[in-house]
Coordinates of C-alpha atoms in Angstrom, one line a residue:
M1 CA -54.2 25.1 -37.2
H2 CA -53.1 23.1 -40.4
T3 CA -51.0 26.1 -41.7
L4 CA -49.4 27.1 -38.5
F5 CA -48.2 23.6 -37.8
G6 CA -46.9 23.4 -41.3
T7 CA -45.5 26.7 -41.2
A8 CA -43.5 26.1 -38.0
N9 CA -42.2 22.8 -39.5
A10 CA -41.4 24.4 -42.9
L11 CA -39.2 27.0 -41.0
S12 CA -37.2 24.2 -39.1
G13 CA -38.3 20.8 -39.9
T14 CA -36.6 21.0 -43.5
F15 CA -33.3 21.8 -41.9
V16 CA -33.3 19.2 -39.0
G17 CA -32.0 16.5 -41.3
V18 CA -29.1 18.9 -42.6
Y19 CA -28.1 20.1 -38.8
L20 CA -27.6 16.2 -38.0
W21 CA -25.9 15.9 -41.3
K22 CA -23.7 18.9 -40.5
A23 CA -22.8 17.2 -37.1
K24 CA -22.1 13.9 -38.5
N25 CA -22.0 13.2 -42.3
D26 CA -24.0 9.8 -41.9
Y27 CA -26.9 8.8 -43.8
A28 CA -27.4 5.8 -41.4
L29 CA -28.0 8.2 -38.3
I30 CA -30.6 10.2 -40.2
G31 CA -32.2 6.9 -41.1
W32 CA -32.4 5.9 -37.7
F33 CA -33.5 9.2 -36.4
T34 CA -36.4 9.0 -38.9
L35 CA -37.1 5.3 -38.0
T36 CA -37.3 6.2 -34.5
T37 CA -39.5 9.1 -35.1
H38 CA -42.1 6.8 -37.2
L39 CA -42.1 4.1 -34.7
T40 CA -43.0 6.4 -32.0
M41 CA -45.7 8.1 -34.0
A42 CA -47.4 4.8 -34.6
I43 CA -47.4 3.8 -31.0
T44 CA -48.6 7.1 -29.9
F45 CA -51.5 7.0 -32.4
W46 CA -52.7 3.8 -31.0
L47 CA -52.4 5.0 -27.4
A48 CA -53.9 8.5 -28.2
G49 CA -56.9 7.1 -30.0
K50 CA -58.5 6.5 -26.5
W51 CA -57.9 10.1 -25.2
V52 CA -59.3 11.2 -28.6
K53 CA -62.3 9.1 -28.7
E54 CA -63.4 9.4 -24.8
H55 CA -61.9 12.5 -23.7
N56 CA -61.0 15.9 -24.9
K57 CA -59.5 15.5 -28.6
M58 CA -58.6 19.4 -28.7
N59 CA -56.3 18.7 -25.7
C60 CA -54.6 16.2 -27.6
L61 CA -53.9 18.5 -30.5
R62 CA -52.8 21.2 -28.1
V63 CA -50.4 18.9 -26.2
G64 CA -49.2 17.5 -29.7
M65 CA -48.1 21.5 -30.8
A66 CA -46.7 21.8 -27.5
V67 CA -44.2 18.8 -27.7
S68 CA -43.6 20.1 -31.0
A69 CA -42.2 23.3 -29.4
C70 CA -40.4 21.1 -26.9
F71 CA -38.4 19.2 -29.6
Y72 CA -37.0 22.6 -30.9
M73 CA -36.2 23.6 -27.4
L74 CA -34.4 20.4 -27.0
V75 CA -32.5 21.1 -30.2
L76 CA -31.6 24.4 -29.2
W77 CA -30.4 23.1 -25.8
L78 CA -28.3 20.3 -27.2
G79 CA -26.8 22.4 -30.0
S80 CA -24.0 20.7 -32.0
N81 CA -24.4 17.6 -29.4
S82 CA -27.8 16.9 -30.9
F83 CA -26.8 13.8 -32.9
H84 CA -25.6 12.1 -30.0
Y85 CA -29.2 12.1 -28.8
F86 CA -31.1 11.1 -32.2
I87 CA -32.9 8.5 -30.7
W88 CA -34.3 10.8 -27.9
L89 CA -34.9 13.5 -30.4
G90 CA -36.8 11.1 -32.6
I91 CA -39.1 9.9 -29.8
V92 CA -39.9 13.5 -28.9
Q93 CA -40.7 14.3 -32.6
G94 CA -42.7 11.0 -33.0
I95 CA -44.8 11.8 -29.8
S96 CA -45.6 15.1 -31.2
A97 CA -46.6 14.1 -34.4
G98 CA -48.6 11.3 -33.3
L99 CA -50.7 13.6 -31.2
F100 CA -51.2 16.4 -33.4
W101 CA -52.2 14.2 -36.3
I102 CA -54.6 11.7 -34.7
S103 CA -56.8 14.5 -33.3
F104 CA -56.4 16.7 -36.5
N105 CA -57.5 14.0 -38.7
V106 CA -60.5 13.2 -36.8
V107 CA -61.4 16.7 -36.6
Y108 CA -60.9 16.9 -40.5
F109 CA -63.2 13.8 -40.9
E110 CA -65.9 15.5 -38.9
V111 CA -65.7 18.9 -40.6
T112 CA -65.9 17.4 -44.1
D113 CA -68.1 15.2 -46.3
P114 CA -67.7 13.4 -49.6
D115 CA -69.1 16.4 -51.5
N116 CA -66.4 18.7 -50.2
R117 CA -63.4 16.3 -49.1
D118 CA -61.5 17.0 -52.3
R119 CA -62.2 20.7 -52.3
F120 CA -61.0 20.8 -48.7
N121 CA -57.9 18.8 -49.4
G122 CA -56.9 21.1 -52.1
W123 CA -57.4 24.0 -50.1
M124 CA -55.3 22.4 -47.2
G125 CA -52.5 21.6 -49.7
L126 CA -52.7 25.2 -51.3
L127 CA -52.1 26.7 -47.7
G128 CA -49.5 24.3 -46.9
S129 CA -47.8 25.1 -49.9
S130 CA -48.0 28.6 -49.1
A131 CA -46.6 28.4 -45.9
G132 CA -43.7 26.2 -47.6
I133 CA -42.9 28.9 -50.2
V134 CA -41.7 31.5 -48.0
A135 CA -40.7 29.8 -44.7
P136 CA -37.6 27.6 -45.8
W137 CA -36.4 30.1 -48.1
I138 CA -36.2 32.9 -45.1
S139 CA -34.6 30.2 -43.0
G140 CA -32.1 29.3 -45.7
L141 CA -31.2 33.1 -45.9
L142 CA -31.0 33.5 -42.3
I143 CA -28.5 30.6 -41.5
V144 CA -26.3 31.9 -44.3
G145 CA -26.5 35.3 -43.2
L146 CA -26.3 34.8 -39.6
G147 CA -24.0 32.0 -39.4
D148 CA -25.0 28.3 -38.3
I149 CA -25.0 28.9 -34.4
V150 CA -27.0 32.0 -34.6
G151 CA -29.2 31.2 -37.6
Y152 CA -30.3 27.8 -36.6
R153 CA -31.0 29.1 -33.0
L154 CA -33.2 32.1 -34.6
I155 CA -35.4 29.6 -36.9
F156 CA -35.7 27.0 -34.2
S157 CA -37.0 29.7 -31.7
I158 CA -39.5 31.3 -34.3
S159 CA -40.9 27.6 -34.9
L160 CA -41.1 27.3 -31.1
G161 CA -43.2 30.7 -31.0
I162 CA -45.5 29.6 -34.0
F163 CA -46.2 26.3 -32.1
V164 CA -47.2 28.1 -28.8
L165 CA -49.4 30.4 -31.1
G166 CA -51.1 27.4 -32.8
V167 CA -52.0 26.3 -29.1
I168 CA -53.6 29.7 -28.4
V169 CA -55.7 29.5 -31.7
S170 CA -56.9 26.0 -30.9
F171 CA -59.1 27.6 -28.0
F172 CA -61.1 29.1 -30.8
L173 CA -62.2 25.6 -32.3
K174 CA -65.3 24.2 -31.3
K175 CA -65.5 21.4 -29.0
R176 CA -67.4 18.4 -29.9
K177 CA -69.1 15.9 -27.6
V178 CA -67.4 12.5 -27.1
Q179 CA -69.3 9.4 -27.7
G180 CA -68.6 5.7 -27.2
S181 CA -65.6 3.9 -25.8
Y182 CA -62.3 3.0 -27.7
E183 CA -61.8 -0.4 -29.2
W184 CA -58.2 -1.0 -29.0
L185 CA -57.9 -3.8 -31.2
L186 CA -60.3 -2.7 -33.9
P187 CA -57.4 -2.7 -36.6
V188 CA -56.7 -6.4 -35.9
R189 CA -60.4 -7.3 -36.1
C190 CA -61.1 -5.2 -39.1
L191 CA -58.2 -6.9 -40.9
K192 CA -59.0 -10.2 -40.0
Q193 CA -62.3 -9.7 -41.7
S194 CA -62.9 -11.5 -45.1
G195 CA -63.8 -9.5 -48.2
T196 CA -63.2 -6.0 -46.1
P197 CA -61.8 -3.3 -48.4
W198 CA -59.4 -2.3 -45.6
R199 CA -57.2 -5.2 -46.5
R200 CA -56.5 -3.6 -50.1
V201 CA -56.5 0.1 -48.8
S202 CA -54.2 -0.9 -45.8
L203 CA -51.7 -2.0 -48.3
A204 CA -52.2 0.9 -50.5
L205 CA -51.4 3.1 -47.5
A206 CA -48.4 1.0 -46.6
A207 CA -47.2 1.7 -50.2
Q208 CA -47.7 5.4 -49.7
G209 CA -45.6 5.6 -46.4
F210 CA -42.9 3.6 -48.0
R211 CA -41.9 6.5 -50.1
E212 CA -43.0 9.1 -47.8
G213 CA -40.5 7.7 -45.0
V214 CA -37.6 8.0 -47.1
F215 CA -38.3 10.8 -49.6
G216 CA -39.4 13.1 -46.6
F217 CA -35.9 13.7 -45.7
M218 CA -33.7 12.6 -48.2
I219 CA -34.3 14.9 -51.0
A220 CA -33.8 17.8 -48.9
L221 CA -30.5 16.3 -47.7
L222 CA -29.4 15.6 -51.4
V223 CA -29.8 19.3 -52.3
Y224 CA -27.8 20.4 -49.5
I225 CA -25.1 17.9 -50.2
A226 CA -25.1 19.1 -53.9
T227 CA -24.9 22.7 -53.0
S228 CA -23.4 22.9 -49.5
S229 CA -25.9 25.7 -48.9
E230 CA -29.1 26.2 -46.8
A231 CA -29.7 29.2 -49.0
S232 CA -30.2 26.9 -52.1
L233 CA -32.3 24.5 -50.1
G234 CA -34.6 27.2 -49.1
K235 CA -34.8 28.4 -52.7
F236 CA -35.2 24.9 -53.7
V237 CA -38.5 24.6 -51.6
L238 CA -39.6 28.2 -52.5
I239 CA -39.8 27.0 -56.0
T240 CA -41.2 23.5 -55.6
S241 CA -43.8 24.9 -52.9
A242 CA -45.1 27.5 -55.4
V243 CA -45.7 24.9 -58.1
S244 CA -47.4 22.7 -55.6
L245 CA -49.5 25.6 -54.6
L246 CA -50.9 26.1 -58.2
S247 CA -51.2 22.3 -58.5
F248 CA -53.2 21.7 -55.1
W249 CA -55.7 24.6 -56.2
V250 CA -56.2 23.0 -59.7
V251 CA -56.8 19.6 -58.2
G252 CA -58.9 20.8 -55.3
K253 CA -61.0 23.0 -57.8
F254 CA -61.5 20.5 -60.7
I255 CA -60.8 16.9 -59.6
K256 CA -64.2 15.3 -59.1
P257 CA -64.8 11.9 -57.4
R258 CA -65.4 10.2 -60.8
F259 CA -62.1 11.4 -62.0
R260 CA -60.2 10.0 -58.9
K261 CA -58.9 6.6 -60.5
G262 CA -57.4 8.1 -63.5
S263 CA -55.9 11.1 -61.7
M264 CA -54.2 9.1 -59.0
L265 CA -52.6 6.7 -61.9
L266 CA -51.3 9.9 -63.7
G267 CA -49.8 11.3 -60.5
A268 CA -48.3 7.9 -59.6
L269 CA -46.7 7.4 -63.0
M270 CA -45.1 11.0 -63.1
M271 CA -43.8 10.8 -59.8
V272 CA -41.7 7.6 -61.1
A273 CA -40.8 9.5 -64.2
V274 CA -39.3 12.4 -62.5
I275 CA -36.7 10.0 -60.6
L276 CA -35.1 9.1 -63.8
P277 CA -32.8 12.3 -64.4
F278 CA -30.9 11.4 -61.4
F279 CA -29.2 8.6 -63.3
W280 CA -27.7 11.3 -65.3
K281 CA -26.4 13.4 -62.8
V282 CA -27.5 14.4 -59.4
N283 CA -27.0 18.1 -59.1
F284 CA -29.2 21.2 -58.4
T285 CA -30.6 21.2 -61.7
T286 CA -31.8 17.6 -61.6
L287 CA -32.9 18.1 -58.1
L288 CA -35.0 20.9 -59.1
L289 CA -36.4 19.3 -62.0
F290 CA -37.4 16.2 -59.8
G291 CA -38.7 18.8 -57.1
V292 CA -41.0 20.7 -59.7
G293 CA -42.3 17.5 -61.5
A294 CA -43.2 15.9 -58.1
S295 CA -44.9 19.2 -56.8
L296 CA -46.8 19.4 -59.9
F297 CA -48.1 15.8 -59.8
L298 CA -48.3 14.8 -56.0
P299 CA -51.7 16.5 -55.6
L300 CA -53.0 14.5 -58.4
Y301 CA -52.0 11.2 -56.4
T302 CA -52.6 12.5 -52.8
V303 CA -56.0 14.1 -52.9
P304 CA -57.8 11.1 -54.4
M305 CA -56.0 8.9 -52.0
V306 CA -56.7 10.7 -48.7
S307 CA -60.4 11.7 -49.8
A308 CA -61.3 7.8 -50.6
V309 CA -60.0 6.6 -47.6
F310 CA -61.8 9.0 -45.5
D311 CA -65.0 8.2 -47.7
L312 CA -64.5 4.6 -46.8
I313 CA -64.3 5.7 -42.8
G314 CA -67.8 7.6 -43.5
S315 CA -69.1 4.8 -45.7
D316 CA -71.8 4.0 -43.0
E317 CA -73.0 5.0 -39.5
A318 CA -71.2 2.3 -37.9
S319 CA -67.8 3.1 -39.3
A320 CA -68.3 6.8 -38.9
K321 CA -68.8 6.2 -35.1
Q322 CA -65.7 4.3 -35.0
R323 CA -63.8 7.3 -36.9
E324 CA -61.2 7.6 -34.3
E325 CA -60.2 3.7 -34.6
Y326 CA -60.3 4.0 -38.3
V327 CA -58.1 6.9 -38.4
V328 CA -55.6 5.1 -36.3
L329 CA -55.9 2.2 -38.6
R330 CA -55.0 4.5 -41.4
E331 CA -51.9 5.8 -39.8
L332 CA -50.7 2.6 -38.7
G333 CA -50.9 1.3 -42.4
L334 CA -48.9 4.5 -43.5
N335 CA -46.2 4.0 -40.6
V336 CA -45.8 0.4 -41.6
G337 CA -44.7 1.5 -44.9
R338 CA -42.5 4.3 -43.6
V339 CA -40.7 2.0 -41.0
L340 CA -40.1 -0.6 -43.9
G341 CA -39.0 1.9 -46.3
V342 CA -36.5 3.5 -43.7
L343 CA -35.2 0.2 -42.8
L344 CA -34.6 -0.5 -46.5
F345 CA -32.7 2.8 -46.8
I346 CA -30.6 2.2 -43.8
G347 CA -29.9 -1.6 -44.9
V348 CA -28.6 0.0 -48.2
V349 CA -26.7 3.1 -47.0
S350 CA -24.6 0.7 -44.3
W351 CA -23.7 -1.3 -47.4
S352 CA -22.9 1.4 -49.9
T353 CA -23.4 5.0 -50.5
T354 CA -22.2 5.0 -54.1
P355 CA -24.3 7.3 -56.5
L356 CA -25.7 4.4 -58.6
V357 CA -26.9 2.5 -55.7
I358 CA -28.5 5.6 -54.3
N359 CA -30.4 6.2 -57.3
L360 CA -31.7 2.7 -57.6
L361 CA -32.7 2.8 -54.2
L362 CA -34.6 6.2 -55.0
L363 CA -36.0 4.4 -58.0
I364 CA -37.2 1.6 -56.2
I365 CA -38.8 3.3 -53.2
G366 CA -40.2 6.1 -55.3
S367 CA -42.1 3.7 -57.7
S368 CA -44.3 2.6 -54.6
P369 CA -47.1 4.9 -55.5
L370 CA -48.0 2.6 -58.6
I371 CA -48.5 -0.2 -56.0
S372 CA -50.7 2.2 -53.9
W373 CA -52.8 2.9 -57.1
Y374 CA -53.2 -0.9 -57.9
F375 CA -54.5 -1.6 -54.3
M376 CA -56.9 1.5 -54.3
R377 CA -58.1 1.5 -58.1
K378 CA -61.4 -0.5 -57.0
Q379 CA -62.1 2.0 -54.1
L380 CA -61.4 5.1 -56.2
T381 CA -64.6 4.1 -58.4
L382 CA -67.0 3.3 -55.3
I383 CA -68.0 7.0 -54.7
K384 CA -70.2 8.3 -57.8
P385 CA -70.9 12.0 -58.3

């Protein structure tokens, strides 16, 4: 399910920002589209928690994939006028992502445990990278070869079809019994408790989201601006995804709970270091250097982070029974960070888009993994082999 969702988004999601940029060269517009997506996703997570907790979580997952298909149908229908409706498109994308990830993360928690969670995350990253190797590269070639109108229409249509396939495949997954009732205000109650590790973890998640919110769209956009070619962007994603595939395989195979703290610190440091070449020049070479470096070290940062947070959710029976609420708390932390990161981005690019300003902005936002590690460092050492 994760691979199908990732493949569909890799085919088209990589180019949505470019599509909007070509319609109107405006960093702020793309920032507002992204901000709307993250705000809607956070609200959807909180509201859909009741559905996942008390009803059929698989139906929630299916609807999420179906709404993703609707997003690309809307983009196809609106065509070059899409940028006029960026708020509505952001809302639709936020709803689709929220519905899919709330149900997926609960299922992920249920089928893993502390002994196999690092390995599962490694395999999930490996399969996601495999999808990312070929899909964007093919998309870039199709857009360049067939032209903007036909090319974008084709890749958005293929993504739509893959989402429909994902809905069909979901019927082969086992449906688990629901139990308990949804506690709407658990995130607030949890964070008010003195001494709770969730305070530190929530700050770490916000720092993680701070980077994700901007880098998720900005790097692809910079590659396109530097090369003026979707084919070059596809090539960039192909190379970086191939590196990511190898890195996720190694991390998933060899990283054990006792290595999480050192692994995450090394990954965070190197993710900051690979931004520095931008201060020399932003071109395809330096962007590729960044992409390869980030792909190589990102798994060292994300695999321990994800595993430790879900270990915390399953740390005792009472917490595990409220896994849906804690998954919502996790996502709210991430989305708070994403929203803050995008707001900073919008504020800065509305003031200046000079290369130095953009590079400093990327360095500041890209340094947040170190903050994430700082708040997670105690949690990373609690799970012993």
